[in-house]
Short mmCIF file of C-alpha atoms in Angstrom, two decimals:
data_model
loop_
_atom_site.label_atom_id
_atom_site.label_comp_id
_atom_site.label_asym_id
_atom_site.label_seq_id
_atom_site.Cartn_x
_atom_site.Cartn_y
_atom_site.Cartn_z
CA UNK Z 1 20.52 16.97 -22.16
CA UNK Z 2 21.57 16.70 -18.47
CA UNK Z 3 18.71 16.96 -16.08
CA UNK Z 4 19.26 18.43 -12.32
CA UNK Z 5 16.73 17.91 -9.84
CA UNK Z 6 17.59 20.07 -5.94
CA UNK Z 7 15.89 21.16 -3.36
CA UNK Z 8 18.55 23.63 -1.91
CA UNK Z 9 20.23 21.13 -0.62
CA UNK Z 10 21.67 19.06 -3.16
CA UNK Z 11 20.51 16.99 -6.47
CA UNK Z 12 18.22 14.04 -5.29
CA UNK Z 13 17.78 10.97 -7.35
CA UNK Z 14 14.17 11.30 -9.55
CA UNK Z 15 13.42 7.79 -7.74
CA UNK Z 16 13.67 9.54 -4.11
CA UNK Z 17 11.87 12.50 -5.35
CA UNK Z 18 9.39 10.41 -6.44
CA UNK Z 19 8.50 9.03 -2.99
CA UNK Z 20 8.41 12.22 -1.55
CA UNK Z 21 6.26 13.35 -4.13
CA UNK Z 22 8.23 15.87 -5.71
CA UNK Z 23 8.35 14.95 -9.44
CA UNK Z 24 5.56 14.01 -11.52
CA UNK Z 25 7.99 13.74 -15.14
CA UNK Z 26 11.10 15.04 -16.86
CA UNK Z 27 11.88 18.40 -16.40
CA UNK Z 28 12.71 17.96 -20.30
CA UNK Z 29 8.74 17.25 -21.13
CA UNK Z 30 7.67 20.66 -19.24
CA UNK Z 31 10.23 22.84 -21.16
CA UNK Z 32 9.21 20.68 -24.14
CA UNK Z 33 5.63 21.25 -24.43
CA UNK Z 34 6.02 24.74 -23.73
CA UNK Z 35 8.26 25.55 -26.33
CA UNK Z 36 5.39 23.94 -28.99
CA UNK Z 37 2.99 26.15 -27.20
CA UNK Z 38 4.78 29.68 -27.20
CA UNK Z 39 7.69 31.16 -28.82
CA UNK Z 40 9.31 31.81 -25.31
CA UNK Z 41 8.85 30.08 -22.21
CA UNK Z 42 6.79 30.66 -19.37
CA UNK Z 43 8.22 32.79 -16.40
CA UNK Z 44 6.36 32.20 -13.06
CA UNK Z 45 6.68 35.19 -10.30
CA UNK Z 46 8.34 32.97 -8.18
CA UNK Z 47 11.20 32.80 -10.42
CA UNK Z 48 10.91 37.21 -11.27
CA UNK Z 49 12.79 37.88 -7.90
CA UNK Z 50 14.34 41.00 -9.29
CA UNK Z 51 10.48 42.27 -8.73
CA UNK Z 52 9.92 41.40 -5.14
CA UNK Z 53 13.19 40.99 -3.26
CA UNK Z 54 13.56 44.46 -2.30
CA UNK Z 55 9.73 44.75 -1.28
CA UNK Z 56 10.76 41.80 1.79
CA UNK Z 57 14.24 43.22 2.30
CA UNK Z 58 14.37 44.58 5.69
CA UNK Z 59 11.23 43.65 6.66
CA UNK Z 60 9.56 40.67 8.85
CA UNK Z 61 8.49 38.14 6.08
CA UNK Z 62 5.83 35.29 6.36
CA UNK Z 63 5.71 32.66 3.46
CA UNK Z 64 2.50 30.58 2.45
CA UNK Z 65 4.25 27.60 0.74
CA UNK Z 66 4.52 23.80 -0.26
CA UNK Z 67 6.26 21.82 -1.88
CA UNK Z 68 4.92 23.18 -5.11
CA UNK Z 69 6.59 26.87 -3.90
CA UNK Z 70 10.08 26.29 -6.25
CA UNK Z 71 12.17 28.56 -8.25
CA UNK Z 72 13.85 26.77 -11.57
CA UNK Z 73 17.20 27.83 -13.02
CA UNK Z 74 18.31 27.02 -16.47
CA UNK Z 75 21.62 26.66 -17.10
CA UNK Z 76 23.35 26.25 -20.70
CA UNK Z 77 26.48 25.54 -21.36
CA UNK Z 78 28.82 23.76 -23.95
CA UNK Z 79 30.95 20.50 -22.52
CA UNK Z 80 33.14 18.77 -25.06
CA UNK Z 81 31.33 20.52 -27.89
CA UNK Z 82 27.97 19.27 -26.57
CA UNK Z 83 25.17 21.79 -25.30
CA UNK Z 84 23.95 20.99 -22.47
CA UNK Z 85 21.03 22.33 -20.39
CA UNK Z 86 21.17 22.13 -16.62
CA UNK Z 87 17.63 22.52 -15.19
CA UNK Z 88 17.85 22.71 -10.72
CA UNK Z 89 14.72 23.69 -8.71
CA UNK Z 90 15.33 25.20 -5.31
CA UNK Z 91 12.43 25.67 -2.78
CA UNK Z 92 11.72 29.36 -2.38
CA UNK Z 93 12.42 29.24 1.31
CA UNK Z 94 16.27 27.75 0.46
CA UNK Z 95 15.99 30.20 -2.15
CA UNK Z 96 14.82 33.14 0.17
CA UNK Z 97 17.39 32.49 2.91
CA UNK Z 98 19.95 32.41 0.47
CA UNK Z 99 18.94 36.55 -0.06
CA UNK Z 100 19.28 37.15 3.62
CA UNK Z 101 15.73 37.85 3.71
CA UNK Z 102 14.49 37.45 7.38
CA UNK Z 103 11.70 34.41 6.85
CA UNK Z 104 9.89 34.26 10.15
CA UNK Z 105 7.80 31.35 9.54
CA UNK Z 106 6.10 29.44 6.80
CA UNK Z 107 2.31 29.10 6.61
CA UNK Z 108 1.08 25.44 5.31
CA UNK Z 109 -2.25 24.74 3.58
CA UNK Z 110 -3.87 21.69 3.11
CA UNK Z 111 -1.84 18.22 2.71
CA UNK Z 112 1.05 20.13 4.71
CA UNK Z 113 4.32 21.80 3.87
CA UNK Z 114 5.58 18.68 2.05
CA UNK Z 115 2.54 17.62 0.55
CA UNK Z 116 2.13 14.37 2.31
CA UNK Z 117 -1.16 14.35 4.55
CA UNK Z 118 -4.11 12.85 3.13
CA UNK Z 119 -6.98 15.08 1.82
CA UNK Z 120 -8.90 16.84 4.60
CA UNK Z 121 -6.25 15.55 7.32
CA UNK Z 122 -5.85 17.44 10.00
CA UNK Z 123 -1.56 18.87 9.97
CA UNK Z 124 -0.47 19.64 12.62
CA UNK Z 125 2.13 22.81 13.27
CA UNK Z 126 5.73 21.97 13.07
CA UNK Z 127 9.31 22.62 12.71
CA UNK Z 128 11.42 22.60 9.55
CA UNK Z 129 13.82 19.81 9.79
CA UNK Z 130 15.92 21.66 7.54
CA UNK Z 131 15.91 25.64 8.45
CA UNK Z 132 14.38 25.67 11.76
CA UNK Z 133 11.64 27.76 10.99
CA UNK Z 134 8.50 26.98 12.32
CA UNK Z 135 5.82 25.38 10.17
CA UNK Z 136 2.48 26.92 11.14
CA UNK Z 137 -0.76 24.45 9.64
CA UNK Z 138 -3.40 26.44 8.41
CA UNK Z 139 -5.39 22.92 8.15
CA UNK Z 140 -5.51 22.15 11.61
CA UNK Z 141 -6.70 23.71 14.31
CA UNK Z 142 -7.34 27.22 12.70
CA UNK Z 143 -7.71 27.41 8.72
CA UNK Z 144 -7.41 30.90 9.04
CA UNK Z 145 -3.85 32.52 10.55
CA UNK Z 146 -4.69 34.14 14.08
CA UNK Z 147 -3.37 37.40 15.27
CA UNK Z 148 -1.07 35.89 17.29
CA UNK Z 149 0.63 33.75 14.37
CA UNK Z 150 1.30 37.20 12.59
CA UNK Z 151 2.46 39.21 15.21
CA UNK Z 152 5.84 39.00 14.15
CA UNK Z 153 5.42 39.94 10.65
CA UNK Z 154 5.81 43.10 8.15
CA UNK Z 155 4.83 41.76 5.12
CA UNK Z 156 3.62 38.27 3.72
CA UNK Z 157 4.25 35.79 0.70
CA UNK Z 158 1.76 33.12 -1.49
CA UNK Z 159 3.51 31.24 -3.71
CA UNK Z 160 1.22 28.20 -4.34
CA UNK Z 161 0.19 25.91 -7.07
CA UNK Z 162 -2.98 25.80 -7.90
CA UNK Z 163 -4.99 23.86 -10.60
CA UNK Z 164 -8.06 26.10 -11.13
CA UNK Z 165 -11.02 24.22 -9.72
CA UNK Z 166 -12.94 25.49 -7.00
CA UNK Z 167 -12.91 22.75 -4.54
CA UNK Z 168 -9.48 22.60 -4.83
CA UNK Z 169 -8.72 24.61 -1.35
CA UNK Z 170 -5.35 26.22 -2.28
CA UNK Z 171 -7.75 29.38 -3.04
CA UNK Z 172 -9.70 29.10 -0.15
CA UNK Z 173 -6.14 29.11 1.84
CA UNK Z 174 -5.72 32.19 0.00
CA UNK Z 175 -8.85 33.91 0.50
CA UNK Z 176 -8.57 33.08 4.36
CA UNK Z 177 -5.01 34.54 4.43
CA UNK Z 178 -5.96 37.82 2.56
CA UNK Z 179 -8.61 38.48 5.21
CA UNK Z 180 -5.82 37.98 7.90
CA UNK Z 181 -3.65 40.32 6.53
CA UNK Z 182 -6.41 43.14 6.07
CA UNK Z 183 -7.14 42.82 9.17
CA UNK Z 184 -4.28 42.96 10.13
CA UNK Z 185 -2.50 45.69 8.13
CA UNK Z 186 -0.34 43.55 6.52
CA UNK Z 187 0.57 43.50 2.78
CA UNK Z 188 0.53 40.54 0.59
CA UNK Z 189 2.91 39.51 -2.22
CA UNK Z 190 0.97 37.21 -4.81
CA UNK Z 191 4.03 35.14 -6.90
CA UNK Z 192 1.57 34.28 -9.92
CA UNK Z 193 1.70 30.72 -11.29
CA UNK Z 194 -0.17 29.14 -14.70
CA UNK Z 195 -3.45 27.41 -14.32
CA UNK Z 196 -2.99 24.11 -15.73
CA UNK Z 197 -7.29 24.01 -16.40
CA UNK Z 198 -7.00 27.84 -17.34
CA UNK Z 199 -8.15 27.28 -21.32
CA UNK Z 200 -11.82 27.02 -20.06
CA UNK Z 201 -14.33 28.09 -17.69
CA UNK Z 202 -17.22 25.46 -16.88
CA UNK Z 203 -19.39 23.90 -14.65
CA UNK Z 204 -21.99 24.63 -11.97
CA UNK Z 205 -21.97 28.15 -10.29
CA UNK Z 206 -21.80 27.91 -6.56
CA UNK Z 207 -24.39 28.69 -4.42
CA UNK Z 208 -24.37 31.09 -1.59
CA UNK Z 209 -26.01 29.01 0.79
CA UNK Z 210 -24.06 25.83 -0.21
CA UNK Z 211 -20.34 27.70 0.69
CA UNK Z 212 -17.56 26.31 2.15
CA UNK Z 213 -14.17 25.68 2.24
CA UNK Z 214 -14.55 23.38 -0.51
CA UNK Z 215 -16.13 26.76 -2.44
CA UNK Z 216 -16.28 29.90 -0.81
CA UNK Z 217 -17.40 32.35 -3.69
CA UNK Z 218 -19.69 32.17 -6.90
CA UNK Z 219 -17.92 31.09 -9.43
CA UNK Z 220 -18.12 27.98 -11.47
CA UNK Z 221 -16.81 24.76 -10.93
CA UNK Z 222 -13.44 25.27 -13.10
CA UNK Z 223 -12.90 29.03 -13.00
CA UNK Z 224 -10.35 29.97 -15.55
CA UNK Z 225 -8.50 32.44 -13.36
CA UNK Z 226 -4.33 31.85 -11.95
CA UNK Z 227 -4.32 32.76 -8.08
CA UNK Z 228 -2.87 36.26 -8.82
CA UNK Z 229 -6.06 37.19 -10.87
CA UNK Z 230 -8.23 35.75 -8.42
CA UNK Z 231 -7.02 37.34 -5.54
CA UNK Z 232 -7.94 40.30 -7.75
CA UNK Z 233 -11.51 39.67 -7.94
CA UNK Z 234 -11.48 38.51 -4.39
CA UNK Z 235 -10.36 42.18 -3.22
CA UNK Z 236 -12.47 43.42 -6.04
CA UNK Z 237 -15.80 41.60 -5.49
CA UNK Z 238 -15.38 42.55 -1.85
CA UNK Z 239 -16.14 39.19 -0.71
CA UNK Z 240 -13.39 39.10 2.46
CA UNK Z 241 -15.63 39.36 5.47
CA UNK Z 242 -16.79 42.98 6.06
CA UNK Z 243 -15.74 43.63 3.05
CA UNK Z 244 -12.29 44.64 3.94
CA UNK Z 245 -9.92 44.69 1.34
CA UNK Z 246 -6.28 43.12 1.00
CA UNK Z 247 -3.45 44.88 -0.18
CA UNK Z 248 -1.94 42.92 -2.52
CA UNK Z 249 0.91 42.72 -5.20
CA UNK Z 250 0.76 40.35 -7.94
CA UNK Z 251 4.04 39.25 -9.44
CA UNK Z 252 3.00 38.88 -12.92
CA UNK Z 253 4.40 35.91 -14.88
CA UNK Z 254 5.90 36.54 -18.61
CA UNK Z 255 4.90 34.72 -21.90
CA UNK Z 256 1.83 33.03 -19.81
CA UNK Z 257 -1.83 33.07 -21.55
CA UNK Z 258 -4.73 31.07 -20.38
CA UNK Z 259 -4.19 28.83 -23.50
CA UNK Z 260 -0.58 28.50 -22.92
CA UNK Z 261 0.39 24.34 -22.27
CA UNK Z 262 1.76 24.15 -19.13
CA UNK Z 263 3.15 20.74 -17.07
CA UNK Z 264 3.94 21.23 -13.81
CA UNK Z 265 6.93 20.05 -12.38
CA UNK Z 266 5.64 19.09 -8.95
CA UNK Z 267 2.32 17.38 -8.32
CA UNK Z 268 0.66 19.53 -6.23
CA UNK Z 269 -1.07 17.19 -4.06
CA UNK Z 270 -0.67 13.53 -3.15
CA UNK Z 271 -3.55 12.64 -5.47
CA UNK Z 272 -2.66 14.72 -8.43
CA UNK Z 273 0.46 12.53 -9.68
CA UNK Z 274 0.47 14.28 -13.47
CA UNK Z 275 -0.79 16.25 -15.92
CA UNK Z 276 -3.71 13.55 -17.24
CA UNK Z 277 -4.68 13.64 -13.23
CA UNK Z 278 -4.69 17.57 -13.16
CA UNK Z 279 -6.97 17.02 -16.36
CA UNK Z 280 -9.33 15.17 -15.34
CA UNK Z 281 -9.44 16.39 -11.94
CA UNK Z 282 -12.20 18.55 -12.41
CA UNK Z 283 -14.02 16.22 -14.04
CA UNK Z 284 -13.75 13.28 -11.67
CA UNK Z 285 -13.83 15.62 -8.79
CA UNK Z 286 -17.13 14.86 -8.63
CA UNK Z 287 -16.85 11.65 -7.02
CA UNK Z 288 -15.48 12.42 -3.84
CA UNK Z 289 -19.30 12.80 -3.27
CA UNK Z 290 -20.35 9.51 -4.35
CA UNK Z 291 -19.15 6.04 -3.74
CA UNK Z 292 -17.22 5.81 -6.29
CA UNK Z 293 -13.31 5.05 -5.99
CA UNK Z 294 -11.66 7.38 -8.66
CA UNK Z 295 -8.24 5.79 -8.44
CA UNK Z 296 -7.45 6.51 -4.73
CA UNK Z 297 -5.84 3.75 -2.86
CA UNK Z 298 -3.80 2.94 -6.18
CA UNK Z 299 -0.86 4.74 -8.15
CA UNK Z 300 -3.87 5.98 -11.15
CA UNK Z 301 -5.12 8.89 -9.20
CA UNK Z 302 -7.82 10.96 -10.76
CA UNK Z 303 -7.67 8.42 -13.64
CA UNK Z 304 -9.98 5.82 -13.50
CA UNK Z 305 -12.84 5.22 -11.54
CA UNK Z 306 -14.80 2.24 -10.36
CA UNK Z 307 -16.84 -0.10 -7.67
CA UNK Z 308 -17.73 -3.48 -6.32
CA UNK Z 309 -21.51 -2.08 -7.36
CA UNK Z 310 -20.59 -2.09 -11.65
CA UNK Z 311 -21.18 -4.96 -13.72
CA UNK Z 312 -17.59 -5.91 -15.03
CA UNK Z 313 -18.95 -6.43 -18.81
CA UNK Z 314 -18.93 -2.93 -19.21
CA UNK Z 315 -16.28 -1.94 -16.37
CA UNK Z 316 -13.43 -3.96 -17.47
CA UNK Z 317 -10.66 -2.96 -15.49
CA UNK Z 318 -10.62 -4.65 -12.03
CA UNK Z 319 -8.64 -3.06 -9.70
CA UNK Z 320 -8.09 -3.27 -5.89
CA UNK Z 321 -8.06 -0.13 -3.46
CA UNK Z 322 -4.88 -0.33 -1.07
CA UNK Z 323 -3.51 2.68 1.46
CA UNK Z 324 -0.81 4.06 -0.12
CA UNK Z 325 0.70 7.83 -0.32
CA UNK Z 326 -1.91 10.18 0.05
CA UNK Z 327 -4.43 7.71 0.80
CA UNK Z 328 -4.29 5.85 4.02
CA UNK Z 329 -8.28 5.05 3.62
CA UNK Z 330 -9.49 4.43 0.42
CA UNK Z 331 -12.82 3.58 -0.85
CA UNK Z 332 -13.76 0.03 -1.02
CA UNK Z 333 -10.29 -0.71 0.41
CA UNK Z 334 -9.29 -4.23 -0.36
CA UNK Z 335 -11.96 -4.79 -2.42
CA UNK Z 336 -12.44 -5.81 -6.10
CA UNK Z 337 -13.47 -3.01 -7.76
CA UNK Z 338 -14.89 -3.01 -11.60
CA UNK Z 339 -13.70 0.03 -13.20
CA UNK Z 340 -12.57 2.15 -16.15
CA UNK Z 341 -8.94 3.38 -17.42
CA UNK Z 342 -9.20 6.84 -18.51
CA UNK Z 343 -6.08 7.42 -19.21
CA UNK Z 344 -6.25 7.57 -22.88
CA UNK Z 345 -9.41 9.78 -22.57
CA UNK Z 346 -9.32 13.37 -24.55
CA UNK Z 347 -7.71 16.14 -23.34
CA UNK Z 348 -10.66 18.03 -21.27
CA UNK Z 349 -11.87 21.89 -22.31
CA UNK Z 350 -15.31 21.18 -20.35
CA UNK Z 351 -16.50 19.46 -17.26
CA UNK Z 352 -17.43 15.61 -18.61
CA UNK Z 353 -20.74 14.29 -16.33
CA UNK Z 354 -21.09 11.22 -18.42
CA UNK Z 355 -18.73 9.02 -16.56
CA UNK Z 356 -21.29 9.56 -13.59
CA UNK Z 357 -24.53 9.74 -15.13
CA UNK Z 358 -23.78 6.07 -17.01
CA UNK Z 359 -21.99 5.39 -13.09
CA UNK Z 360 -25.31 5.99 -11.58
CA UNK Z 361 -27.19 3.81 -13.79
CA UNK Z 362 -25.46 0.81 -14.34
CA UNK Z 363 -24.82 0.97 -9.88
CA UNK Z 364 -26.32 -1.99 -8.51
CA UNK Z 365 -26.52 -0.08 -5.20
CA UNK Z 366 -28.33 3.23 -6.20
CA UNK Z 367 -29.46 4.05 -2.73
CA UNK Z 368 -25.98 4.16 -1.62
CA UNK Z 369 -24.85 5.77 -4.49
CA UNK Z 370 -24.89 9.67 -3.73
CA UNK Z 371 -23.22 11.11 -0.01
CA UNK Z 372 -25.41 13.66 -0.96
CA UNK Z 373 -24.06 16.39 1.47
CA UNK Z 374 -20.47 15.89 0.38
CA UNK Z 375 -21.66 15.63 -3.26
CA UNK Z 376 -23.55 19.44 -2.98
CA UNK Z 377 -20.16 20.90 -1.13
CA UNK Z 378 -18.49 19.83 -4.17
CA UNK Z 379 -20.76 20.75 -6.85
CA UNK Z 380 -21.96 23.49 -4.90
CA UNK Z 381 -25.35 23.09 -5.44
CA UNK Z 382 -28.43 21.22 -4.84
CA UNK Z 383 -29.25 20.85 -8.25
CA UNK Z 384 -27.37 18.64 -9.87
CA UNK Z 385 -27.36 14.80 -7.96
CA UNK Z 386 -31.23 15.21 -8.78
CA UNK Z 387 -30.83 15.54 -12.64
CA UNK Z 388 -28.70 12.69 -12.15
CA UNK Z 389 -31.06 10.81 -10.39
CA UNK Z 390 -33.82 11.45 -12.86
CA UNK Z 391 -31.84 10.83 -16.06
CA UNK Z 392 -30.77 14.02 -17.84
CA UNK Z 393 -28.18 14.21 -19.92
CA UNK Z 394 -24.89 15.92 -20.03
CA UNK Z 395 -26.47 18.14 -22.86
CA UNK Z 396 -29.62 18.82 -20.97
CA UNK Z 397 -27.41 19.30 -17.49
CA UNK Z 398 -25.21 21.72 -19.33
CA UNK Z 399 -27.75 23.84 -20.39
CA UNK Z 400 -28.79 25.18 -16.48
CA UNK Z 401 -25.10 26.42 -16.29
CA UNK Z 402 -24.83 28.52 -19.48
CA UNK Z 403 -26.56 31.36 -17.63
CA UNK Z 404 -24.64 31.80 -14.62
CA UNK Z 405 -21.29 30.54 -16.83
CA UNK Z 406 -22.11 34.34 -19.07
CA UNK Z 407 -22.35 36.79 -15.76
CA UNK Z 408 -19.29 34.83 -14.17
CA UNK Z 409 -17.29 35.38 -18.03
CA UNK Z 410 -18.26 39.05 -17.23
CA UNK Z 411 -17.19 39.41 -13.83
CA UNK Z 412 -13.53 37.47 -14.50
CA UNK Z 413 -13.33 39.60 -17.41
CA UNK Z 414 -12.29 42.87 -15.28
CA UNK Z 415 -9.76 41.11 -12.90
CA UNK Z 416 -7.34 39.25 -15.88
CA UNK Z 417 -3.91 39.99 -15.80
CA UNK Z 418 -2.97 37.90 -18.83
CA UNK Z 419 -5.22 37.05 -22.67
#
């Protein structure tokens, strides 16, 4: 099997890519696993351009991308008697160009348009290196695209990866620009994508008074939805401000279900380096509101966790935060920290508190433990660092969600586009 790796402009090495970012595995491990999951493979709406190209042709066209925002081509063909299967990934805006539709600019969420800047970093508006188009940062100065920034445009693209947890704020990108373009008359083009955590819905419901851009709507923790369904209950809930409503067209992906195995081919954020990362993300997620280091500052992202504060004899792996991509500040930087390898842990189909309850109690430094306004934003409510505190268990925990988890199932259950 030969294995092709572009971006537009040529095949790059899977070492360079790496750097950058760009490739989290083989190309032959997606295509792989999704043949063992479905009798046909999984087409994203990025890739159905028959379906959208003539709704941007002619007109002024704004694209909300990163690096995630690729269209794959398979190619098979027979060489000396061998079949061979050439797999190249183009990013849309090469790909876009390429149509002779008229890109005006391309609208950047948060870690930038080439998925380099730290988490919550401030990007800064720019200039594609490579096009010339400008980069506008809708995680800088305004999170939210002004009037001004879409003066010049008819109609506007998403094509983002998301992961399906709700502090993950590709969605609240996406919320933000769907209230831009109501307001502004402009229609939307939704280019679906699989939810790698779409086989189950869990967690605590946010709470109104606790919203942010780390959760900006009611639903639990890991929601169970792909961004073209829940831009759907977005506009259906009415929950842009004044209720306004975007006018939006989701290209559907084909031989997708929410139990379909999925590997995606670019991490979608620094931190997120593979599909046992994207796993356990939602999970260890958690911890950004604690002092707990879960693996940033090292090349195990969102797969182990640890602290100068636990007792080695039961956190064996010792490990030492550095800066490094994605990560230019890491907790306990340079510091010894007594830890756990999860990389071998079960694949998740529910949010898993135990790491942090048995955390919490073996912490030499519980006063210090919880940065308890960070840790509500993320759980996205008040509740749950106090069950910690007083002991509960994951069982008992579990039980205050099932309520809320049954309304939300209700809700999601009239905005689905796929089983």
């Amino acid at each position: 099997m030969l294995i092709c790796f572009s971006c537009g402009s040529g095949a790059k090495d899977k070492k360079a890519s790496e750097e950058e970012g760009m490739v989290i595995h083989d190309v032959m491990e997606i295509k792989s696993e999704v043949k063992d999951g479905s009798s046909e493979e999984i087409v994203i709406g990025a890739q159905r351009m028959e379906q959208y190209l003539e709704l941007l042709r002619g007109q002024k066209v704004g694209l909300v991308a990163n690096l995630t925002s690729n269209v794959t081509t398979v190619d098979n063909r027979m060489e000396d008697g061998i079949k061979m299967e050439v797999i190249e990934t183009t990013h849309l805006v090469d790909a876009l160009l390429a149509e002779n539709i008229q890109l005006q600019k391309v609208f950047a969420p948060e870690h930038g348009f080439r998925g380099k800047a730290d988490a919550g970093e401030m990007v800064k508006d720019d200039v594609d290196t490579k096009t010339g188009l400008p980069l506008v940062s809708l995680h800088g100065k305004n999170k939210k695209p002004t009037s001004e920034q879409l003066e010049d445009i008819d109609i506007m693209v998403f094509d983002i990866q998301d992961v399906g947890v709700r502090f993950y704020t590709y969605i609240a990108t996406m919320h933000l620009v769907m209230e831009a373009c109501a307001e502004a008359g402009i229609p939307l083009v939704i280019l679906d994508r699989p939810n790698p955590n779409g086989h189950y819905i869990d967690g605590p419901t946010m709470e109104k008074e606790h919203t942010s851009f780390l959760g900006m709507h009611p639903v639990p923790l890991v929601h169970g939805m792909t961004v073209g369904e829940y831009a759907r209950m977005i506009n259906g809930e009415k929950w842009l401000a004044n209720g306004v409503q975007c006018d939006i067209t989701v290209i559907e992906m084909l031989n997708y279900t929410h139990d379909t195995p999925y590997s995606l081919p670019v991490r979608p954020s620094p931190n997120l380096p593979n599909d046992i990362a994207i796993n356990l993300y939602p999970s260890l997620g958690l911890l950004e509101g604690t002092s707990l280091n879960a693996g940033r500052g090292t090349e195990m992202q969102f797969q182990r966790l640890g602290s100068p504060h636990l007792p080695s004899d039961k956190y064996p792996m010792a490990y030492t935060p550095q800066p490094n991509f994605g990560s230019k500040y890491p907790k306990h930087q340079g510091t010894v920290c007594n830890g756990l390898d999860l990389r071998n842990a079960p694949k998740m189909s529910r949010v898993d508190l135990t790491w942090i309850i048995d955390a919490y109690r073996n912490h030499s430094k519980k006063e210090d433990f919880f940065h308890t306004e960070n840790f509500t934003a993320h759980a996205g409510t008040t509740q749950l660092q106090p069950m910690i505190e007083k002991g509960y268990t994951m069982a008992e925990i579990r039980k205050t969600w099932l309520k809320d988890l049954e309304v939300y199932k209700k809700m999601r259950q009239k905005y689905l586009l796929y089983d």
